[in-house]
DNA sequence: CCGGACAATATTGTCAACAATATTGTGATC
DNA sequence: GATCACAATATTGTTGACAATATTGTCCGG
């Protein structure tokens, strides 16, 4: 494998991870066909392992498989992105509330650290770094809610929109308003105000989708 | 295949459906090992298809696969059930709100019909039928929210707790209070009161988990 | 009777060959 | 040049055989 030139042949789930990461990174774009032989060449895995990995990814909803036409990266329409954001509103909202109720001091500490780093990104106008830390910020809140089932669901939901999550922050105004949301929410979360935290998170994610759909409509114009 | 004695060999996703249905129905219980040869014998599928189906089910989170020990039905602990219910609270709550906002007259009509049938079940003390219609009642609300992504998520979340959803209603008091919730919620949904609908749904599902955990703790006593 | 060592069996993992289908290339005809 | 039919190639689907590992059965000593 290019990334893993060890002698040991990669396992099935490693192939799935490899493909999943590439989809996340935008190396495989929606609609692109995933030809088995290509994956074999690049990973060194056997064909049956590649096939099983693709089946698993279809189970995860990342890929679609058609008879005799193989696997291709599933294309998320704007409507599907809207539905994903609606699910995020519900799930991350409740996680914010649960974080406020029950996060440990260590978890709160880590959130503050990431928030400080985000603030520096705004000063330095570093949108890429902001995007990465933003993902981490949201992940920490879910982790602090103590619900790994929801964490898994969100992990999956985020893959098709992973690149979109970064697009928004190249607009400086959006970056600033998003970070203002973050700062406000951190206050509420640390104060343990569950209801206000949940409401703030829901609005924050809804705003994110509005920004995104503006970018998308420009793109298609 | 026993259920499908046609000449055509079943496809990969049909095998996945077959196993998934059996897990839902309780024919395959948590922890049970899913031996490839047995599934081949019962379905007539080839081995590679069975293996791919099991991989897909692992992707869906229904099954776990261990090296050289194969697939087994994933066991949901009480803690995991709690987390699933928390996710349901978030997702079905938001769906209730969206149903109140935008369900079509036909969708409202169908919900009323199911509610009438549920009422008759309470009079007739028919808990099994109530359980089936209850699943349909919840499904209709999600459908009326117009969010198929959330519908898929809930479909998956419900599999590990499918049997539990029926257990509660053998207690006559729980059946009556649950149906009172339903009646109240139908009023709110038809009136288009999104916020009240969401709150009512959240309380309803939370109550369901409380009842369930009482049953479980009795079971383990 | 119990427990461990070893053999026998069962089950899963891997690979390669072949069949079925889709995709691409080529040439003839208009 | 455009379009259709047909061949050539590429890609996926299926099957079977064999290797690796786990599970079960058996025997023996204590």
Coordinates of C-alpha atoms (C1' of nucleotides) in Angstrom, one line a residue:
Chain A
X1 CA 0.0 0.0 0.0
X2 CA 1.3 3.4 -0.8
X3 CA 0.5 4.9 2.6
X4 CA 1.4 1.7 4.4
X5 CA 4.4 0.0 2.8
X6 CA 4.6 -2.7 5.5
X7 CA 4.7 -6.4 4.4
X8 CA 1.5 -7.3 6.2
X9 CA -1.5 -7.4 3.9
X10 CA -4.2 -4.9 5.0
X11 CA -7.4 -6.2 6.6
X12 CA -10.9 -5.7 5.4
X13 CA -11.8 -2.9 7.7
X14 CA -8.5 -1.2 6.9
X15 CA -9.5 -1.0 3.3
X16 CA -12.8 0.4 4.3
X17 CA -11.0 3.0 6.4
X18 CA -8.7 3.8 3.5
X19 CA -11.6 4.4 1.1
X20 CA -13.6 6.3 3.8
X21 CA -10.7 8.6 4.5
X22 CA -10.2 9.4 0.8
X23 CA -13.9 10.2 0.4
X24 CA -13.7 12.5 3.4
X25 CA -10.6 14.2 2.1
X26 CA -12.3 14.8 -1.3
X27 CA -9.7 12.5 -3.0
X28 CA -12.7 10.5 -4.2
X29 CA -15.5 12.8 -5.3
X30 CA -19.2 12.0 -5.4
X31 CA -20.2 10.0 -8.4
X32 CA -16.7 8.7 -8.9
X33 CA -16.6 5.0 -9.6
X34 CA -14.5 2.9 -7.3
X35 CA -12.9 0.3 -9.6
X36 CA -11.9 -2.8 -7.6
X37 CA -8.6 -3.3 -9.5
X38 CA -7.5 0.3 -8.8
X39 CA -8.1 -0.1 -5.1
X40 CA -6.2 -3.4 -5.2
X41 CA -3.2 -1.8 -7.0
X42 CA -3.1 1.1 -4.5
X43 CA -3.6 -0.9 -1.3
X44 CA -2.2 -4.3 -2.1
X45 CA -5.3 -6.0 -0.7
X46 CA -6.9 -9.0 -2.3
X47 CA -10.1 -8.6 -4.4
X48 CA -12.4 -10.3 -1.9
X49 CA -11.3 -8.0 0.8
X50 CA -11.9 -5.0 -1.4
X51 CA -15.4 -6.2 -2.3
X52 CA -16.2 -6.8 1.3
X53 CA -15.0 -3.4 2.3
X54 CA -17.2 -1.8 -0.4
X55 CA -20.2 -3.7 0.8
X56 CA -19.5 -2.5 4.3
X57 CA -19.3 1.1 3.1
X58 CA -22.6 0.6 1.3
X59 CA -24.0 -0.5 4.7
X60 CA -22.7 2.8 6.1
X61 CA -24.4 4.7 3.4
X62 CA -21.2 6.1 1.9
X63 CA -21.2 4.2 -1.4
X64 CA -23.8 2.8 -3.7
X65 CA -23.4 -0.5 -5.5
X66 CA -25.1 -1.3 -8.8
X67 CA -25.2 -4.7 -10.4
X68 CA -22.3 -5.2 -12.8
X69 CA -21.5 -1.6 -12.5
X70 CA -19.8 -1.7 -9.1
X71 CA -19.4 0.9 -6.4
X72 CA -19.4 4.6 -6.7
X73 CA -19.2 7.4 -4.2
X74 CA -22.7 8.3 -3.2
X75 CA -23.8 11.8 -4.3
X76 CA -25.5 13.9 -1.8
X77 CA -28.0 16.3 -3.4
X78 CA -28.7 19.7 -1.8
X79 CA -31.9 18.2 -0.4
X80 CA -30.0 15.4 1.2
X81 CA -27.5 17.8 2.7
X82 CA -30.5 19.7 4.1
X83 CA -31.8 16.5 5.7
X84 CA -28.4 15.7 7.1
X85 CA -28.2 19.2 8.7
X86 CA -31.7 18.6 10.1
X87 CA -30.4 15.4 11.8
X88 CA -27.3 17.3 13.0
X89 CA -29.6 20.0 14.6
X90 CA -31.4 17.3 16.5
X91 CA -28.5 15.2 17.6
X92 CA -25.9 17.8 18.3
X93 CA -28.5 19.9 20.0
X94 CA -29.3 17.2 22.5
X95 CA -25.6 16.5 23.0
X96 CA -25.0 20.1 23.9
X97 CA -27.7 19.9 26.5
X98 CA -26.2 16.7 27.9
X99 CA -22.8 18.2 27.9
X100 CA -24.0 21.1 30.0
X101 CA -25.6 18.6 32.4
X102 CA -22.9 16.1 32.8
X103 CA -19.5 16.8 31.2
X104 CA -16.5 16.3 33.4
X105 CA -14.1 19.1 34.3
X106 CA -11.5 17.6 32.1
X107 CA -13.8 17.6 29.1
X108 CA -14.8 21.2 29.8
X109 CA -11.1 22.0 30.0
X110 CA -10.3 20.5 26.6
X111 CA -13.2 22.4 25.1
X112 CA -11.8 25.7 26.4
X113 CA -8.4 24.9 25.0
X114 CA -9.9 24.3 21.5
X115 CA -11.9 27.5 21.9
X116 CA -8.8 29.5 22.6
X117 CA -7.1 28.0 19.5
X118 CA -10.2 28.9 17.5
X119 CA -10.0 32.5 18.7
X120 CA -6.4 32.7 17.6
X121 CA -7.4 31.4 14.1
X122 CA -9.9 34.3 13.8
X123 CA -7.2 36.8 14.6
X124 CA -4.7 35.1 12.2
X125 CA -7.4 34.7 9.5
X126 CA -6.5 31.0 9.2
X127 CA -9.7 29.4 7.7
X128 CA -8.2 25.9 7.1
X129 CA -7.0 25.6 10.6
X130 CA -10.2 27.0 11.9
X131 CA -12.1 24.3 9.9
X132 CA -10.1 21.5 11.4
X133 CA -10.4 22.8 14.9
X134 CA -14.1 23.4 14.3
X135 CA -14.6 19.7 13.6
X136 CA -12.7 19.0 16.8
X137 CA -14.8 21.5 18.8
X138 CA -18.1 19.8 17.7
X139 CA -16.6 16.3 18.4
X140 CA -15.6 17.3 21.9
X141 CA -19.2 18.3 22.8
X142 CA -20.6 15.1 21.5
X143 CA -17.9 13.2 23.5
X144 CA -18.8 15.1 26.6
X145 CA -22.4 14.1 26.2
X146 CA -21.4 10.5 26.9
X147 CA -23.3 9.0 24.1
X148 CA -21.2 6.9 21.7
X149 CA -24.2 5.8 19.7
X150 CA -24.9 9.4 18.7
X151 CA -21.2 9.9 18.2
X152 CA -21.2 7.1 15.6
X153 CA -24.3 8.5 13.8
X154 CA -22.7 11.9 13.5
X155 CA -19.4 10.5 12.3
X156 CA -21.3 8.8 9.5
X157 CA -23.5 11.8 8.7
X158 CA -20.5 14.1 8.5
X159 CA -18.6 12.2 5.8
X160 CA -20.7 13.3 2.8
X161 CA -20.6 17.0 4.0
X162 CA -17.0 16.9 5.3
X163 CA -15.6 19.2 2.6
X164 CA -18.5 21.5 2.8
X165 CA -17.8 22.1 6.5
X166 CA -14.6 23.8 5.4
X167 CA -15.9 25.8 2.5
X168 CA -17.9 28.3 4.6
X169 CA -15.0 29.6 6.6
X170 CA -13.2 31.2 3.7
X171 CA -15.8 33.9 4.1
X172 CA -14.3 36.1 6.9
X173 CA -17.7 37.3 8.1
X174 CA -19.1 33.8 8.4
X175 CA -16.0 32.8 10.3
X176 CA -16.4 35.6 12.8
X177 CA -20.1 35.0 13.4
X178 CA -19.5 31.3 13.8
X179 CA -16.8 31.9 16.4
X180 CA -19.0 34.3 18.2
X181 CA -21.6 31.5 18.4
X182 CA -18.9 29.2 19.8
X183 CA -17.8 31.7 22.4
X184 CA -21.3 32.2 23.6
X185 CA -22.0 28.5 23.7
X186 CA -18.9 27.7 25.7
X187 CA -20.2 30.1 28.3
X188 CA -23.5 28.4 28.4
X189 CA -22.0 24.9 28.5
X190 CA -19.6 25.7 31.3
X191 CA -22.5 27.3 33.3
X192 CA -24.5 24.1 32.9
X193 CA -27.4 25.8 31.2
X194 CA -28.7 22.8 29.3
X195 CA -31.7 24.3 27.6
X196 CA -29.9 27.4 26.4
X197 CA -27.0 25.3 25.2
X198 CA -29.3 23.1 23.2
X199 CA -31.1 26.1 21.6
X200 CA -27.8 27.8 20.8
X201 CA -26.4 24.7 19.2
X202 CA -29.5 24.3 17.1
X203 CA -29.4 27.8 15.8
X204 CA -25.7 27.6 15.2
X205 CA -26.1 24.5 12.9
X206 CA -29.1 25.9 11.2
X207 CA -27.1 29.1 10.4
X208 CA -24.3 26.9 9.0
X209 CA -26.7 25.3 6.6
X210 CA -28.1 28.7 5.4
X211 CA -24.5 29.9 4.7
X212 CA -23.8 26.6 2.9
X213 CA -26.8 26.7 0.7
X214 CA -25.9 30.3 -0.3
X215 CA -22.5 29.1 -1.4
X216 CA -24.0 26.1 -3.3
X217 CA -26.5 28.3 -5.1
X218 CA -23.7 30.6 -6.2
X219 CA -21.8 27.5 -7.4
X220 CA -24.7 26.4 -9.6
X221 CA -25.5 29.8 -10.9
Chain B
X1 CA -34.8 -20.1 0.1
X2 CA -37.4 -21.3 2.4
X3 CA -39.4 -18.1 2.3
X4 CA -38.7 -17.5 -1.4
X5 CA -38.7 -20.8 -3.3
X6 CA -38.2 -19.1 -6.7
X7 CA -35.5 -20.4 -9.0
X8 CA -33.6 -17.1 -9.1
X9 CA -30.7 -17.0 -6.6
X10 CA -31.1 -14.2 -4.0
X11 CA -28.9 -11.1 -4.4
X12 CA -26.5 -9.8 -1.7
X13 CA -28.9 -7.2 -0.3
X14 CA -31.7 -9.8 -0.2
X15 CA -29.5 -11.9 2.1
X16 CA -28.9 -8.8 4.3
X17 CA -32.6 -8.2 4.4
X18 CA -33.3 -11.8 5.3
X19 CA -30.9 -11.7 8.2
X20 CA -32.0 -8.2 9.3
X21 CA -35.6 -9.3 9.4
X22 CA -34.8 -12.4 11.4
X23 CA -32.9 -10.2 13.9
X24 CA -35.8 -7.9 14.1
X25 CA -38.3 -10.7 14.6
X26 CA -36.2 -12.1 17.4
X27 CA -35.5 -15.3 15.5
X28 CA -31.8 -14.5 15.8
X29 CA -31.1 -13.3 19.3
X30 CA -28.2 -11.1 20.5
X31 CA -25.0 -12.9 20.9
X32 CA -26.1 -15.7 18.6
X33 CA -23.4 -16.6 16.0
X34 CA -24.4 -16.4 12.4
X35 CA -22.6 -19.4 10.8
X36 CA -22.1 -18.9 7.1
X37 CA -23.0 -22.5 6.1
X38 CA -26.4 -22.3 8.0
X39 CA -27.4 -19.1 6.1
X40 CA -26.3 -20.7 2.8
X41 CA -28.4 -23.8 3.6
X42 CA -31.5 -21.7 4.5
X43 CA -31.3 -19.1 1.7
X44 CA -29.6 -20.9 -1.1
X45 CA -27.1 -18.0 -1.6
X46 CA -23.5 -18.5 -2.4
X47 CA -20.9 -18.1 0.2
X48 CA -19.4 -14.8 -1.1
X49 CA -22.8 -13.3 -1.1
X50 CA -23.4 -14.3 2.5
X51 CA -20.1 -12.9 3.6
X52 CA -20.7 -9.7 1.8
X53 CA -24.1 -9.4 3.4
X54 CA -22.6 -9.9 6.8
X55 CA -20.1 -7.2 6.1
X56 CA -22.8 -4.8 5.1
X57 CA -24.7 -5.6 8.3
X58 CA -21.6 -4.9 10.3
X59 CA -21.5 -1.6 8.5
X60 CA -25.1 -1.0 9.6
X61 CA -24.0 -1.8 13.2
X62 CA -26.3 -4.8 13.5
X63 CA -23.7 -7.5 13.6
X64 CA -20.1 -7.8 14.9
X65 CA -17.4 -9.8 13.1
X66 CA -14.4 -11.2 14.8
X67 CA -11.4 -12.7 13.1
X68 CA -11.8 -16.4 12.5
X69 CA -14.9 -16.4 14.7
X70 CA -17.3 -14.9 12.2
X71 CA -20.4 -12.8 12.7
X72 CA -22.7 -12.7 15.7
X73 CA -25.8 -10.6 16.4
X74 CA -24.6 -7.5 18.3
X75 CA -25.7 -7.4 21.9
X76 CA -27.1 -4.1 23.1
X77 CA -26.4 -3.4 26.8
X78 CA -28.8 -1.5 28.9
X79 CA -26.4 1.5 28.6
X80 CA -26.5 1.2 24.8
X81 CA -30.3 1.0 24.9
X82 CA -30.3 4.2 26.9
X83 CA -28.1 5.9 24.3
X84 CA -30.4 4.7 21.5
X85 CA -33.4 6.1 23.3
X86 CA -31.6 9.4 23.7
X87 CA -31.0 9.5 19.9
X88 CA -34.6 8.7 19.4
X89 CA -35.7 11.5 21.7
X90 CA -33.6 13.9 19.5
X91 CA -34.6 12.6 16.1
X92 CA -38.3 11.8 16.6
X93 CA -38.7 15.0 18.5
X94 CA -37.5 17.1 15.6
X95 CA -39.6 15.0 13.2
X96 CA -42.7 15.6 15.3
X97 CA -42.1 19.4 15.0
X98 CA -41.5 19.1 11.2
X99 CA -44.6 17.0 10.8
X100 CA -46.7 19.7 12.6
X101 CA -45.1 22.3 10.2
X102 CA -45.4 20.6 6.9
X103 CA -47.3 17.3 6.8
X104 CA -49.8 16.9 3.9
X105 CA -53.5 16.4 4.6
X106 CA -53.1 12.8 3.4
X107 CA -50.4 12.1 5.9
X108 CA -52.4 13.6 8.7
X109 CA -55.4 11.5 7.5
X110 CA -53.3 8.3 7.7
X111 CA -52.1 9.2 11.2
X112 CA -55.6 9.6 12.4
X113 CA -56.6 6.3 11.0
X114 CA -53.8 4.5 12.8
X115 CA -54.7 6.4 16.0
X116 CA -58.3 5.2 15.7
X117 CA -57.0 1.6 15.3
X118 CA -54.8 2.1 18.4
X119 CA -57.8 3.3 20.4
X120 CA -59.6 0.1 19.5
X121 CA -56.6 -1.9 20.7
X122 CA -56.8 -0.3 24.1
X123 CA -60.5 -1.1 24.4
X124 CA -59.9 -4.7 23.2
X125 CA -56.8 -5.1 25.3
X126 CA -54.7 -6.3 22.3
X127 CA -51.1 -5.5 23.2
X128 CA -49.5 -7.3 20.3
X129 CA -51.6 -5.5 17.8
X130 CA -51.0 -2.3 19.7
X131 CA -47.3 -2.8 19.5
X132 CA -47.4 -3.3 15.7
X133 CA -49.6 -0.2 15.2
X134 CA -47.4 1.8 17.5
X135 CA -44.4 1.2 15.3
X136 CA -46.5 2.3 12.3
X137 CA -47.7 5.4 14.2
X138 CA -44.1 6.5 14.9
X139 CA -43.1 5.7 11.3
X140 CA -45.9 7.8 9.9
X141 CA -44.7 10.8 11.8
X142 CA -41.2 10.4 10.6
X143 CA -42.5 10.0 7.1
X144 CA -44.6 13.1 7.4
X145 CA -41.5 15.1 8.4
X146 CA -40.1 14.6 4.9
X147 CA -36.7 13.5 6.0
X148 CA -35.6 10.2 4.6
X149 CA -32.1 10.5 6.1
X150 CA -33.6 10.6 9.6
X151 CA -36.0 7.8 8.6
X152 CA -33.0 5.6 7.7
X153 CA -31.2 6.4 10.9
X154 CA -34.2 5.5 13.0
X155 CA -34.9 2.3 11.1
X156 CA -31.4 1.2 12.0
X157 CA -31.6 2.4 15.6
X158 CA -34.8 0.5 16.1
X159 CA -33.5 -3.0 15.2
X160 CA -31.6 -3.7 18.4
X161 CA -34.6 -2.6 20.5
X162 CA -37.4 -3.9 18.3
X163 CA -38.5 -6.6 20.6
X164 CA -38.3 -4.3 23.6
X165 CA -40.8 -2.0 21.9
X166 CA -43.4 -4.7 22.3
X167 CA -42.6 -5.8 25.9
X168 CA -43.9 -2.7 27.6
X169 CA -47.5 -2.9 26.3
X170 CA -48.3 -6.1 28.1
X171 CA -48.7 -3.8 31.1
X172 CA -52.2 -2.4 30.8
X173 CA -51.4 0.8 32.6
X174 CA -48.4 1.6 30.4
X175 CA -50.5 0.9 27.4
X176 CA -53.2 3.3 28.5
X177 CA -50.8 6.1 29.4
X178 CA -48.9 5.6 26.1
X179 CA -52.1 5.9 24.1
X180 CA -53.1 9.0 26.0
X181 CA -49.8 10.5 24.9
X182 CA -50.6 9.5 21.4
X183 CA -54.1 11.1 21.4
X184 CA -52.7 14.3 22.9
X185 CA -49.9 14.4 20.3
X186 CA -52.2 13.8 17.4
X187 CA -54.2 16.9 18.4
X188 CA -51.0 19.0 18.6
X189 CA -49.7 17.7 15.3
X190 CA -53.0 18.3 13.5
X191 CA -53.1 21.8 15.0
X192 CA -49.7 22.5 13.6
X193 CA -48.2 23.4 17.0
X194 CA -44.6 22.4 16.3
X195 CA -42.9 23.2 19.6
X196 CA -45.6 21.5 21.7
X197 CA -45.5 18.5 19.4
X198 CA -41.7 18.2 19.7
X199 CA -41.8 18.5 23.5
X200 CA -44.6 16.0 23.8
X201 CA -42.8 13.5 21.6
X202 CA -39.6 13.8 23.6
X203 CA -41.4 13.2 26.9
X204 CA -43.3 10.3 25.4
X205 CA -40.1 8.5 24.3
X206 CA -38.3 9.3 27.6
X207 CA -41.3 7.7 29.4
X208 CA -41.0 4.7 27.2
X209 CA -37.4 4.2 28.3
X210 CA -38.2 4.6 31.9
X211 CA -40.8 1.8 31.7
X212 CA -38.4 -0.3 29.8
X213 CA -35.6 0.0 32.3
X214 CA -38.0 -1.0 35.0
X215 CA -38.9 -4.2 33.1
X216 CA -35.2 -4.9 32.5
X217 CA -34.2 -4.4 36.1
X218 CA -37.0 -6.9 37.1
X219 CA -35.7 -9.3 34.5
X220 CA -32.2 -9.2 35.9
X221 CA -33.4 -9.3 39.6
Chain C
dC1 C1' -14.2 -37.6 38.5
dC2 C1' -11.3 -33.7 36.7
dG3 C1' -8.1 -31.4 33.8
dG4 C1' -4.7 -31.0 30.3
dA5 C1' -2.6 -32.6 25.9
dC6 C1' -3.4 -34.0 21.5
dA7 C1' -6.2 -35.2 17.4
dA8 C1' -10.4 -34.6 14.6
dT9 C1' -13.8 -31.7 12.9
dA10 C1' -15.9 -27.3 11.9
dT11 C1' -15.6 -22.7 10.5
dT12 C1' -13.7 -18.8 8.6
dG13 C1' -10.0 -16.5 5.6
dT14 C1' -7.7 -16.1 1.1
dC15 C1' -6.9 -16.7 -3.5
dA16 C1' -7.3 -17.7 -8.4
dA17 C1' -9.9 -19.1 -12.3
dC18 C1' -13.9 -18.6 -15.0
dA19 C1' -18.7 -16.7 -16.4
dA20 C1' -21.7 -12.7 -17.1
dT21 C1' -22.2 -8.1 -18.0
dA22 C1' -20.9 -3.4 -19.1
dT23 C1' -17.9 -0.3 -21.6
dT24 C1' -15.1 1.0 -25.2
dG25 C1' -13.3 0.8 -29.9
dT26 C1' -13.9 0.0 -34.9
dG27 C1' -15.8 0.0 -39.2
dA28 C1' -19.6 0.2 -42.5
dT29 C1' -23.5 2.7 -44.1
dC30 C1' -26.0 6.6 -44.9
Chain D
dG1 C1' -19.7 13.7 -39.9
dA2 C1' -23.4 10.9 -37.5
dT3 C1' -25.2 6.6 -36.3
dC4 C1' -25.7 1.9 -35.8
dA5 C1' -24.0 -3.0 -35.4
dC6 C1' -20.6 -5.7 -34.0
dA7 C1' -16.1 -7.1 -31.9
dA8 C1' -12.6 -6.3 -28.3
dT9 C1' -11.7 -5.0 -23.9
dA10 C1' -12.6 -4.0 -19.1
dT11 C1' -15.0 -4.8 -15.0
dT12 C1' -17.8 -7.2 -12.0
dG13 C1' -20.2 -11.6 -10.4
dT14 C1' -19.7 -16.5 -9.0
dT15 C1' -17.7 -20.6 -7.8
dG16 C1' -14.6 -23.8 -5.9
dA17 C1' -10.4 -25.2 -3.8
dC18 C1' -7.2 -24.7 -0.2
dA19 C1' -4.9 -22.5 4.1
dA20 C1' -5.5 -20.7 8.8
dT21 C1' -7.7 -20.7 12.9
dA22 C1' -11.2 -22.0 16.3
dT23 C1' -14.1 -25.5 18.3
dT24 C1' -15.1 -30.0 19.8
dG25 C1' -14.0 -34.8 20.9
dT26 C1' -10.9 -38.2 23.0
dC27 C1' -7.7 -40.2 25.8
dC28 C1' -4.7 -40.4 29.6
dG29 C1' -2.7 -39.5 34.1
dG30 C1' -3.6 -37.9 38.5

